[in-house]
Protein backbone atom coordinates (compact mmCIF):
# COMPACT_ATOMS: atom_id res chain seq x y z
CA UNK A 1 0.00 0.00 0.00
CA UNK A 2 1.35 3.40 -0.85
CA UNK A 3 0.99 6.02 1.80
CA UNK A 4 0.88 9.76 1.18
CA UNK A 5 4.29 9.86 2.93
CA UNK A 6 5.85 7.57 0.33
CA UNK A 7 4.23 9.60 -2.41
CA UNK A 8 5.53 12.75 -0.74
CA UNK A 9 9.06 11.48 -1.40
CA UNK A 10 8.15 10.91 -5.06
CA UNK A 11 6.68 14.44 -5.22
CA UNK A 12 9.85 15.84 -3.63
CA UNK A 13 11.94 14.00 -6.17
CA UNK A 14 9.87 15.39 -9.06
CA UNK A 15 10.02 18.90 -7.58
CA UNK A 16 13.81 18.86 -7.76
CA UNK A 17 12.92 20.28 -11.18
CA UNK A 18 11.23 23.47 -10.05
CA UNK A 19 9.27 24.93 -12.99
CA UNK A 20 7.56 27.72 -11.04
CA UNK A 21 7.81 31.12 -12.66
CA UNK A 22 4.83 33.01 -11.24
CA UNK A 23 4.87 36.40 -9.61
CA UNK A 24 3.69 36.39 -6.02
CA UNK A 25 3.72 39.29 -3.55
CA UNK A 26 5.43 41.31 -6.28
CA UNK A 27 8.29 38.86 -6.73
CA UNK A 28 8.89 36.47 -9.58
CA UNK A 29 9.70 32.94 -8.52
CA UNK A 30 12.79 31.58 -10.18
CA UNK A 31 12.79 27.81 -10.18
CA UNK A 32 15.62 25.67 -11.38
CA UNK A 33 17.01 22.18 -11.41
CA UNK A 34 18.36 20.88 -8.11
CA UNK A 35 19.83 17.78 -9.77
CA UNK A 36 22.56 19.06 -12.06
CA UNK A 37 25.58 17.16 -10.77
CA UNK A 38 26.07 13.70 -9.27
CA UNK A 39 26.84 15.50 -5.99
CA UNK A 40 23.35 17.09 -6.09
CA UNK A 41 21.79 13.65 -6.37
CA UNK A 42 23.94 12.28 -3.53
CA UNK A 43 22.87 15.20 -1.31
CA UNK A 44 19.18 14.78 -2.14
CA UNK A 45 19.24 11.04 -1.45
CA UNK A 46 21.09 11.51 1.87
CA UNK A 47 18.64 14.23 2.94
CA UNK A 48 15.76 11.86 2.24
CA UNK A 49 17.45 9.01 4.14
CA UNK A 50 17.55 6.86 1.02
CA UNK A 51 21.31 6.24 1.10
CA UNK A 52 23.95 6.37 3.81
CA UNK A 53 26.77 8.90 3.93
CA UNK A 54 29.24 6.51 2.33
CA UNK A 55 27.28 6.15 -0.93
CA UNK A 56 28.07 8.45 -3.84
CA UNK A 57 26.10 9.03 -7.02
CA UNK A 58 28.00 8.80 -10.30
CA UNK A 59 27.23 10.35 -13.66
CA UNK A 60 25.27 7.31 -14.88
CA UNK A 61 23.16 7.42 -11.67
CA UNK A 62 22.42 11.09 -12.33
CA UNK A 63 21.37 10.32 -15.91
CA UNK A 64 19.12 7.52 -14.70
CA UNK A 65 17.64 9.76 -12.00
CA UNK A 66 16.92 12.51 -14.53
CA UNK A 67 15.37 9.97 -16.92
CA UNK A 68 13.15 8.59 -14.16
CA UNK A 69 12.11 12.09 -13.11
CA UNK A 70 11.22 13.12 -16.66
CA UNK A 71 9.31 9.88 -17.31
CA UNK A 72 7.27 10.28 -14.10
CA UNK A 73 6.45 13.89 -15.03
CA UNK A 74 5.33 12.83 -18.53
CA UNK A 75 3.34 10.00 -16.97
CA UNK A 76 1.38 12.45 -14.81
CA UNK A 77 0.61 14.71 -17.76
CA UNK A 78 -0.72 11.79 -19.80
CA UNK A 79 -3.69 11.29 -17.52
CA UNK A 80 -7.00 11.91 -19.23
CA UNK A 81 -8.09 14.39 -16.56
CA UNK A 82 -8.54 14.71 -12.85
CA UNK A 83 -7.70 11.34 -11.42
CA UNK A 84 -8.60 9.44 -14.60
CA UNK A 85 -5.96 6.79 -15.29
CA UNK A 86 -4.31 6.85 -18.68
CA UNK A 87 -1.43 4.92 -20.22
CA UNK A 88 0.73 6.96 -17.86
CA UNK A 89 3.20 4.69 -16.06
CA UNK A 90 3.96 2.90 -19.32
CA UNK A 91 6.27 5.89 -19.84
CA UNK A 92 8.45 4.80 -16.95
CA UNK A 93 9.36 1.43 -18.47
CA UNK A 94 12.63 2.69 -19.95
CA UNK A 95 13.87 3.69 -16.50
CA UNK A 96 12.37 0.63 -14.79
CA UNK A 97 14.32 -1.68 -17.10
CA UNK A 98 17.56 -0.15 -15.88
CA UNK A 99 16.68 -0.13 -12.19
CA UNK A 100 17.53 -3.04 -9.88
CA UNK A 101 14.02 -4.16 -8.95
CA UNK A 102 12.38 -7.51 -8.43
CA UNK A 103 8.94 -8.71 -7.38
CA UNK A 104 8.66 -10.22 -3.90
CA UNK A 105 5.75 -10.98 -1.57
CA UNK A 106 5.64 -9.50 1.91
CA UNK A 107 4.67 -11.39 5.10
CA UNK A 108 0.94 -11.28 4.31
CA UNK A 109 1.51 -12.48 0.76
CA UNK A 110 1.03 -9.18 -1.03
CA UNK A 111 3.35 -8.88 -4.02
CA UNK A 112 5.48 -5.78 -4.22
CA UNK A 113 8.56 -4.35 -5.86
CA UNK A 114 11.75 -4.39 -3.85
CA UNK A 115 15.19 -3.01 -4.73
CA UNK A 116 17.80 -5.63 -5.50
CA UNK A 117 20.77 -3.38 -4.78
CA UNK A 118 22.01 -0.93 -2.18
CA UNK A 119 23.42 2.49 -2.79
CA UNK A 120 22.18 5.00 -5.32
CA UNK A 121 20.62 2.61 -7.89
CA UNK A 122 18.70 0.92 -5.06
CA UNK A 123 17.52 4.29 -3.78
CA UNK A 124 16.27 5.36 -7.22
CA UNK A 125 14.58 1.96 -7.48
CA UNK A 126 12.74 2.74 -4.21
CA UNK A 127 11.40 5.99 -5.66
CA UNK A 128 10.20 4.22 -8.82
CA UNK A 129 8.71 1.37 -6.76
CA UNK A 130 6.71 3.87 -4.68
CA UNK A 131 5.14 5.23 -7.90
CA UNK A 132 4.31 1.74 -9.21
CA UNK A 133 2.90 0.67 -5.84
CA UNK A 134 0.77 3.80 -5.83
CA UNK A 135 -0.57 2.86 -9.26
CA UNK A 136 -1.58 -0.55 -7.86
CA UNK A 137 -3.30 1.01 -4.86
CA UNK A 138 -4.99 3.76 -6.86
CA UNK A 139 -3.26 6.62 -5.06
CA UNK A 140 -0.94 7.45 -7.97
CA UNK A 141 -3.82 9.42 -9.53
CA UNK A 142 -3.63 11.77 -6.55
CA UNK A 143 -0.10 12.81 -7.37
CA UNK A 144 -0.53 15.77 -9.71
CA UNK A 145 1.18 18.63 -11.40
CA UNK A 146 -0.40 21.96 -10.45
CA UNK A 147 -2.69 23.04 -13.28
CA UNK A 148 -1.23 26.56 -13.33
CA UNK A 149 0.98 26.86 -16.42
CA UNK A 150 3.41 29.06 -14.52
CA UNK A 151 3.63 26.66 -11.57
CA UNK A 152 3.45 22.91 -12.34
CA UNK A 153 4.60 22.10 -8.80
CA UNK A 154 3.91 18.43 -8.01
CA UNK A 155 1.56 17.90 -5.08
CA UNK A 156 -0.45 15.18 -3.37
CA UNK A 157 -4.15 15.89 -3.83
CA UNK A 158 -5.74 15.20 -0.46
CA UNK A 159 -9.15 16.65 -1.39
CA UNK A 160 -12.10 14.37 -0.64
CA UNK A 161 -13.13 13.74 -4.23
CA UNK A 162 -9.59 13.80 -5.64
CA UNK A 163 -10.50 16.68 -7.97
CA UNK A 164 -7.89 19.15 -6.71
CA UNK A 165 -6.08 21.07 -9.44
CA UNK A 166 -3.82 23.51 -7.64
CA UNK A 167 -0.79 22.94 -5.41
CA UNK A 168 -2.20 25.75 -3.29
CA UNK A 169 -5.72 27.13 -3.52
CA UNK A 170 -4.54 30.26 -1.76
CA UNK A 171 -1.80 30.98 -4.33
CA UNK A 172 -2.38 29.21 -7.66
CA UNK A 173 -6.14 28.72 -7.30
CA UNK A 174 -6.65 32.41 -6.59
CA UNK A 175 -4.40 33.52 -9.46
CA UNK A 176 -6.56 31.43 -11.77
CA UNK A 177 -9.77 32.88 -10.33
CA UNK A 178 -8.49 36.42 -10.89
CA UNK A 179 -7.42 35.57 -14.46
CA UNK A 180 -10.84 34.08 -15.23
CA UNK A 181 -12.55 37.09 -13.65
CA UNK A 182 -10.48 39.56 -15.70
CA UNK A 183 -11.10 37.62 -18.91
CA UNK A 184 -14.84 37.73 -18.20
CA UNK A 185 -14.68 41.47 -17.50
CA UNK A 186 -12.80 42.08 -20.75
CA UNK A 187 -15.28 40.03 -22.82
ZN1 LIG B 1 0.73 25.74 -8.14
mmCIF file of C-alpha atoms and ligand atoms in Angstrom:
data_model
loop_
_atom_site.group_PDB
_atom_site.id
_atom_site.type_symbol
_atom_site.label_atom_id
_atom_site.label_comp_id
_atom_site.label_asym_id
_atom_site.label_seq_id
_atom_site.Cartn_x
_atom_site.Cartn_y
_atom_site.Cartn_z
ATOM 1 C CA UNK A 1 0.000 0.000 0.000
ATOM 2 C CA UNK A 2 1.354 3.404 -0.853
ATOM 3 C CA UNK A 3 0.989 6.017 1.796
ATOM 4 C CA UNK A 4 0.883 9.762 1.185
ATOM 5 C CA UNK A 5 4.292 9.863 2.931
ATOM 6 C CA UNK A 6 5.854 7.573 0.334
ATOM 7 C CA UNK A 7 4.232 9.602 -2.413
ATOM 8 C CA UNK A 8 5.526 12.753 -0.740
ATOM 9 C CA UNK A 9 9.057 11.482 -1.399
ATOM 10 C CA UNK A 10 8.147 10.914 -5.062
ATOM 11 C CA UNK A 11 6.679 14.439 -5.216
ATOM 12 C CA UNK A 12 9.846 15.843 -3.626
ATOM 13 C CA UNK A 13 11.939 13.997 -6.171
ATOM 14 C CA UNK A 14 9.867 15.393 -9.057
ATOM 15 C CA UNK A 15 10.020 18.895 -7.577
ATOM 16 C CA UNK A 16 13.812 18.864 -7.763
ATOM 17 C CA UNK A 17 12.918 20.282 -11.182
ATOM 18 C CA UNK A 18 11.226 23.471 -10.045
ATOM 19 C CA UNK A 19 9.271 24.929 -12.986
ATOM 20 C CA UNK A 20 7.562 27.717 -11.036
ATOM 21 C CA UNK A 21 7.811 31.123 -12.663
ATOM 22 C CA UNK A 22 4.829 33.011 -11.239
ATOM 23 C CA UNK A 23 4.866 36.404 -9.612
ATOM 24 C CA UNK A 24 3.690 36.389 -6.018
ATOM 25 C CA UNK A 25 3.720 39.291 -3.547
ATOM 26 C CA UNK A 26 5.431 41.306 -6.276
ATOM 27 C CA UNK A 27 8.293 38.861 -6.728
ATOM 28 C CA UNK A 28 8.887 36.465 -9.577
ATOM 29 C CA UNK A 29 9.697 32.936 -8.516
ATOM 30 C CA UNK A 30 12.790 31.578 -10.184
ATOM 31 C CA UNK A 31 12.788 27.813 -10.176
ATOM 32 C CA UNK A 32 15.622 25.667 -11.383
ATOM 33 C CA UNK A 33 17.014 22.180 -11.409
ATOM 34 C CA UNK A 34 18.355 20.877 -8.106
ATOM 35 C CA UNK A 35 19.829 17.780 -9.769
ATOM 36 C CA UNK A 36 22.562 19.062 -12.064
ATOM 37 C CA UNK A 37 25.577 17.162 -10.774
ATOM 38 C CA UNK A 38 26.072 13.697 -9.274
ATOM 39 C CA UNK A 39 26.839 15.502 -5.985
ATOM 40 C CA UNK A 40 23.352 17.089 -6.086
ATOM 41 C CA UNK A 41 21.787 13.646 -6.371
ATOM 42 C CA UNK A 42 23.940 12.283 -3.526
ATOM 43 C CA UNK A 43 22.868 15.197 -1.305
ATOM 44 C CA UNK A 44 19.182 14.783 -2.140
ATOM 45 C CA UNK A 45 19.241 11.039 -1.447
ATOM 46 C CA UNK A 46 21.091 11.508 1.871
ATOM 47 C CA UNK A 47 18.643 14.233 2.936
ATOM 48 C CA UNK A 48 15.764 11.858 2.243
ATOM 49 C CA UNK A 49 17.452 9.010 4.141
ATOM 50 C CA UNK A 50 17.551 6.864 1.021
ATOM 51 C CA UNK A 51 21.311 6.239 1.100
ATOM 52 C CA UNK A 52 23.947 6.366 3.810
ATOM 53 C CA UNK A 53 26.767 8.904 3.927
ATOM 54 C CA UNK A 54 29.241 6.507 2.328
ATOM 55 C CA UNK A 55 27.276 6.154 -0.932
ATOM 56 C CA UNK A 56 28.070 8.449 -3.840
ATOM 57 C CA UNK A 57 26.095 9.033 -7.019
ATOM 58 C CA UNK A 58 27.996 8.800 -10.298
ATOM 59 C CA UNK A 59 27.233 10.351 -13.658
ATOM 60 C CA UNK A 60 25.274 7.311 -14.885
ATOM 61 C CA UNK A 61 23.159 7.424 -11.666
ATOM 62 C CA UNK A 62 22.421 11.093 -12.331
ATOM 63 C CA UNK A 63 21.368 10.321 -15.911
ATOM 64 C CA UNK A 64 19.120 7.516 -14.700
ATOM 65 C CA UNK A 65 17.635 9.760 -12.003
ATOM 66 C CA UNK A 66 16.921 12.510 -14.532
ATOM 67 C CA UNK A 67 15.367 9.972 -16.917
ATOM 68 C CA UNK A 68 13.146 8.588 -14.157
ATOM 69 C CA UNK A 69 12.106 12.091 -13.114
ATOM 70 C CA UNK A 70 11.221 13.122 -16.662
ATOM 71 C CA UNK A 71 9.310 9.877 -17.312
ATOM 72 C CA UNK A 72 7.270 10.280 -14.104
ATOM 73 C CA UNK A 73 6.452 13.894 -15.030
ATOM 74 C CA UNK A 74 5.327 12.835 -18.530
ATOM 75 C CA UNK A 75 3.335 9.998 -16.970
ATOM 76 C CA UNK A 76 1.382 12.448 -14.806
ATOM 77 C CA UNK A 77 0.612 14.709 -17.761
ATOM 78 C CA UNK A 78 -0.717 11.786 -19.803
ATOM 79 C CA UNK A 79 -3.687 11.294 -17.519
ATOM 80 C CA UNK A 80 -6.996 11.913 -19.228
ATOM 81 C CA UNK A 81 -8.092 14.388 -16.565
ATOM 82 C CA UNK A 82 -8.537 14.710 -12.847
ATOM 83 C CA UNK A 83 -7.699 11.339 -11.425
ATOM 84 C CA UNK A 84 -8.603 9.444 -14.603
ATOM 85 C CA UNK A 85 -5.963 6.794 -15.294
ATOM 86 C CA UNK A 86 -4.309 6.854 -18.685
ATOM 87 C CA UNK A 87 -1.428 4.923 -20.223
ATOM 88 C CA UNK A 88 0.733 6.963 -17.864
ATOM 89 C CA UNK A 89 3.195 4.691 -16.055
ATOM 90 C CA UNK A 90 3.963 2.897 -19.317
ATOM 91 C CA UNK A 91 6.266 5.888 -19.845
ATOM 92 C CA UNK A 92 8.449 4.801 -16.955
ATOM 93 C CA UNK A 93 9.363 1.432 -18.469
ATOM 94 C CA UNK A 94 12.633 2.694 -19.947
ATOM 95 C CA UNK A 95 13.873 3.690 -16.504
ATOM 96 C CA UNK A 96 12.375 0.631 -14.788
ATOM 97 C CA UNK A 97 14.321 -1.677 -17.101
ATOM 98 C CA UNK A 98 17.557 -0.146 -15.882
ATOM 99 C CA UNK A 99 16.682 -0.129 -12.185
ATOM 100 C CA UNK A 100 17.531 -3.044 -9.883
ATOM 101 C CA UNK A 101 14.019 -4.156 -8.945
ATOM 102 C CA UNK A 102 12.380 -7.513 -8.426
ATOM 103 C CA UNK A 103 8.942 -8.710 -7.381
ATOM 104 C CA UNK A 104 8.657 -10.218 -3.901
ATOM 105 C CA UNK A 105 5.754 -10.985 -1.569
ATOM 106 C CA UNK A 106 5.638 -9.498 1.905
ATOM 107 C CA UNK A 107 4.671 -11.386 5.099
ATOM 108 C CA UNK A 108 0.937 -11.285 4.312
ATOM 109 C CA UNK A 109 1.511 -12.478 0.764
ATOM 110 C CA UNK A 110 1.035 -9.184 -1.026
ATOM 111 C CA UNK A 111 3.352 -8.876 -4.021
ATOM 112 C CA UNK A 112 5.483 -5.783 -4.222
ATOM 113 C CA UNK A 113 8.557 -4.351 -5.859
ATOM 114 C CA UNK A 114 11.752 -4.388 -3.852
ATOM 115 C CA UNK A 115 15.193 -3.011 -4.732
ATOM 116 C CA UNK A 116 17.802 -5.633 -5.501
ATOM 117 C CA UNK A 117 20.772 -3.381 -4.782
ATOM 118 C CA UNK A 118 22.014 -0.930 -2.182
ATOM 119 C CA UNK A 119 23.420 2.486 -2.793
ATOM 120 C CA UNK A 120 22.180 5.002 -5.322
ATOM 121 C CA UNK A 121 20.622 2.606 -7.887
ATOM 122 C CA UNK A 122 18.698 0.918 -5.061
ATOM 123 C CA UNK A 123 17.520 4.293 -3.783
ATOM 124 C CA UNK A 124 16.267 5.356 -7.221
ATOM 125 C CA UNK A 125 14.584 1.959 -7.480
ATOM 126 C CA UNK A 126 12.739 2.740 -4.212
ATOM 127 C CA UNK A 127 11.401 5.990 -5.665
ATOM 128 C CA UNK A 128 10.201 4.222 -8.825
ATOM 129 C CA UNK A 129 8.711 1.370 -6.764
ATOM 130 C CA UNK A 130 6.713 3.865 -4.684
ATOM 131 C CA UNK A 131 5.139 5.227 -7.896
ATOM 132 C CA UNK A 132 4.313 1.744 -9.212
ATOM 133 C CA UNK A 133 2.904 0.670 -5.841
ATOM 134 C CA UNK A 134 0.774 3.798 -5.827
ATOM 135 C CA UNK A 135 -0.569 2.863 -9.257
ATOM 136 C CA UNK A 136 -1.580 -0.546 -7.861
ATOM 137 C CA UNK A 137 -3.300 1.011 -4.860
ATOM 138 C CA UNK A 138 -4.988 3.761 -6.855
ATOM 139 C CA UNK A 139 -3.262 6.617 -5.058
ATOM 140 C CA UNK A 140 -0.942 7.449 -7.973
ATOM 141 C CA UNK A 141 -3.818 9.424 -9.534
ATOM 142 C CA UNK A 142 -3.626 11.775 -6.553
ATOM 143 C CA UNK A 143 -0.099 12.813 -7.368
ATOM 144 C CA UNK A 144 -0.530 15.767 -9.710
ATOM 145 C CA UNK A 145 1.183 18.635 -11.403
ATOM 146 C CA UNK A 146 -0.395 21.956 -10.448
ATOM 147 C CA UNK A 147 -2.687 23.040 -13.279
ATOM 148 C CA UNK A 148 -1.228 26.556 -13.325
ATOM 149 C CA UNK A 149 0.984 26.862 -16.422
ATOM 150 C CA UNK A 150 3.410 29.060 -14.520
ATOM 151 C CA UNK A 151 3.629 26.663 -11.572
ATOM 152 C CA UNK A 152 3.454 22.909 -12.338
ATOM 153 C CA UNK A 153 4.598 22.098 -8.802
ATOM 154 C CA UNK A 154 3.913 18.429 -8.011
ATOM 155 C CA UNK A 155 1.564 17.903 -5.079
ATOM 156 C CA UNK A 156 -0.447 15.182 -3.372
ATOM 157 C CA UNK A 157 -4.146 15.893 -3.832
ATOM 158 C CA UNK A 158 -5.737 15.199 -0.459
ATOM 159 C CA UNK A 159 -9.147 16.647 -1.386
ATOM 160 C CA UNK A 160 -12.100 14.370 -0.638
ATOM 161 C CA UNK A 161 -13.132 13.743 -4.233
ATOM 162 C CA UNK A 162 -9.593 13.799 -5.643
ATOM 163 C CA UNK A 163 -10.499 16.676 -7.965
ATOM 164 C CA UNK A 164 -7.892 19.150 -6.710
ATOM 165 C CA UNK A 165 -6.083 21.069 -9.445
ATOM 166 C CA UNK A 166 -3.817 23.506 -7.635
ATOM 167 C CA UNK A 167 -0.793 22.935 -5.409
ATOM 168 C CA UNK A 168 -2.205 25.748 -3.288
ATOM 169 C CA UNK A 169 -5.725 27.127 -3.524
ATOM 170 C CA UNK A 170 -4.542 30.265 -1.761
ATOM 171 C CA UNK A 171 -1.796 30.975 -4.329
ATOM 172 C CA UNK A 172 -2.377 29.207 -7.660
ATOM 173 C CA UNK A 173 -6.136 28.724 -7.301
ATOM 174 C CA UNK A 174 -6.646 32.414 -6.593
ATOM 175 C CA UNK A 175 -4.404 33.522 -9.455
ATOM 176 C CA UNK A 176 -6.558 31.427 -11.770
ATOM 177 C CA UNK A 177 -9.769 32.876 -10.326
ATOM 178 C CA UNK A 178 -8.492 36.415 -10.892
ATOM 179 C CA UNK A 179 -7.424 35.567 -14.463
ATOM 180 C CA UNK A 180 -10.838 34.077 -15.231
ATOM 181 C CA UNK A 181 -12.552 37.085 -13.649
ATOM 182 C CA UNK A 182 -10.480 39.556 -15.697
ATOM 183 C CA UNK A 183 -11.099 37.615 -18.912
ATOM 184 C CA UNK A 184 -14.837 37.734 -18.202
ATOM 185 C CA UNK A 185 -14.678 41.474 -17.498
ATOM 186 C CA UNK A 186 -12.798 42.075 -20.752
ATOM 187 C CA UNK A 187 -15.282 40.034 -22.816
HETATM 188 ZN ZN1 LIG B 1 0.729 25.743 -8.140
#
